[in-house]
Amino acid sequence: MSEEILYLTEKLLYYNRLFLKYYQEGRETGIKHDFHEVIKPFANEVKEINDKWEKAMKKWLSLSNHKHLHLKQINTTSEHIEQLSIQAFFSETSRTRFLNSQRTIEYFLQEVVKVIKK
């Protein structure tokens, strides 16, 4: 189970960095991506991994005791990932809010990786 969680977590870390890249590109260039051609397929791809990760994390957390990882953090991180997978393509999104969510995701996912690799 830990191997699956590690794989999914690293995949979400990759997506999280892509969110930032797409957001910054959109802010700098003003490029608007087609919703049905680019945004929706990307968001669906992220959602599939995110849903698997959330389910696996909740199961793993219920089977083990980690004092630094909590159910609420899993829920919040999952929600942020789902939101940013779409917001990354809209440069009108609040920069502060976007960056705070992106950093929150990055931090929590890194913590999960640390705990699993111990």
Coordinates of C-alpha atoms in Angstrom, one line a residue:
M1 CA 0.0 0.0 0.0
S2 CA 2.8 2.4 0.8
E3 CA 4.3 1.9 -2.6
E4 CA 1.0 2.8 -4.3
I5 CA 0.6 5.9 -2.1
L6 CA 4.2 7.0 -2.8
Y7 CA 3.6 6.6 -6.5
L8 CA 0.3 8.6 -6.4
T9 CA 1.8 11.2 -4.1
E10 CA 4.7 11.8 -6.5
K11 CA 2.4 12.0 -9.4
L12 CA 0.3 14.6 -7.6
L13 CA 3.5 16.5 -6.8
Y14 CA 4.3 16.5 -10.5
Y15 CA 0.8 17.8 -11.3
N16 CA 1.1 20.5 -8.6
R17 CA 4.2 21.8 -10.2
L18 CA 2.4 21.8 -13.6
F19 CA -0.4 23.9 -12.0
L20 CA 2.1 26.5 -11.1
K21 CA 3.8 26.4 -14.6
Y22 CA 0.5 26.7 -16.4
Y23 CA -0.7 29.5 -14.2
Q24 CA 2.5 31.5 -14.6
E25 CA 2.5 30.9 -18.4
G26 CA -1.1 32.2 -18.5
R27 CA -0.3 35.3 -16.5
E28 CA 2.8 36.1 -18.6
T29 CA 1.4 35.4 -22.1
G30 CA -2.3 35.8 -21.7
I31 CA -2.9 32.6 -23.6
K32 CA -6.4 31.2 -23.2
H33 CA -6.7 27.4 -23.5
D34 CA -9.7 25.7 -25.0
F35 CA -11.9 24.2 -22.2
H36 CA -12.9 21.0 -24.0
E37 CA -9.6 20.4 -25.8
V38 CA -7.1 21.1 -23.0
I39 CA -8.6 22.0 -19.6
K40 CA -11.2 19.3 -19.2
P41 CA -9.0 16.4 -20.2
F42 CA -6.2 17.6 -17.9
A43 CA -8.6 18.1 -15.0
N44 CA -10.1 14.6 -15.5
E45 CA -6.6 13.1 -15.6
V46 CA -5.7 14.8 -12.4
K47 CA -9.0 13.9 -10.8
E48 CA -8.5 10.2 -11.5
I49 CA -5.1 10.2 -9.7
N50 CA -6.4 12.5 -6.9
D51 CA -9.4 10.3 -6.2
K52 CA -7.2 7.2 -6.0
W53 CA -4.7 9.0 -3.7
E54 CA -7.4 10.3 -1.4
K55 CA -9.0 6.8 -1.0
A56 CA -5.7 5.1 -0.5
M57 CA -4.6 7.8 2.0
K58 CA -7.7 7.5 4.1
K59 CA -7.4 3.7 4.2
W60 CA -3.7 3.9 5.1
L61 CA -4.3 6.5 7.8
S62 CA -7.1 4.4 9.3
L63 CA -4.7 1.4 9.5
S64 CA -1.8 3.3 11.0
N65 CA -1.2 6.0 13.5
H66 CA 0.6 9.1 12.2
K67 CA 0.6 12.1 14.6
H68 CA 1.5 14.6 11.8
L69 CA -1.0 13.4 9.2
H70 CA -4.7 14.0 9.7
L71 CA -7.9 13.2 7.8
K72 CA -8.7 16.9 7.4
Q73 CA -5.4 17.6 5.7
I74 CA -6.1 14.8 3.2
N75 CA -9.5 16.3 2.5
T76 CA -8.2 19.8 2.1
T77 CA -5.3 18.8 -0.1
S78 CA -7.6 16.8 -2.3
E79 CA -10.0 19.7 -2.7
H80 CA -7.2 22.1 -3.5
I81 CA -5.8 19.8 -6.1
E82 CA -9.2 19.5 -7.8
Q83 CA -9.6 23.3 -7.8
L84 CA -6.1 24.1 -9.0
S85 CA -6.3 21.6 -11.9
I86 CA -8.8 24.0 -13.4
Q87 CA -7.8 27.4 -12.0
A88 CA -4.2 26.9 -13.3
F89 CA -5.6 27.8 -16.7
F90 CA -7.3 31.0 -15.7
S91 CA -4.9 33.9 -15.2
E92 CA -7.7 35.9 -13.6
T93 CA -7.5 33.6 -10.5
S94 CA -6.3 35.5 -7.5
R95 CA -2.5 35.2 -7.5
T96 CA -2.2 35.1 -3.6
R97 CA -5.0 32.5 -3.2
F98 CA -3.6 30.3 -6.0
L99 CA 0.0 30.4 -4.7
N100 CA -1.2 29.7 -1.1
S101 CA -3.2 26.7 -2.2
Q102 CA -0.3 25.5 -4.4
R103 CA 2.2 25.8 -1.6
T104 CA -0.2 24.0 0.8
I105 CA -0.5 21.1 -1.6
E106 CA 3.3 20.9 -2.1
Y107 CA 4.0 21.0 1.7
F108 CA 1.5 18.3 2.6
L109 CA 2.5 16.0 -0.2
Q110 CA 6.2 16.3 0.7
E111 CA 5.3 15.4 4.3
V112 CA 3.5 12.3 3.1
V113 CA 6.6 11.3 1.0
K114 CA 8.8 11.8 4.1
V115 CA 6.6 9.7 6.3
I116 CA 6.4 6.9 3.8
K117 CA 10.1 6.8 3.1
K118 CA 11.0 6.6 6.9

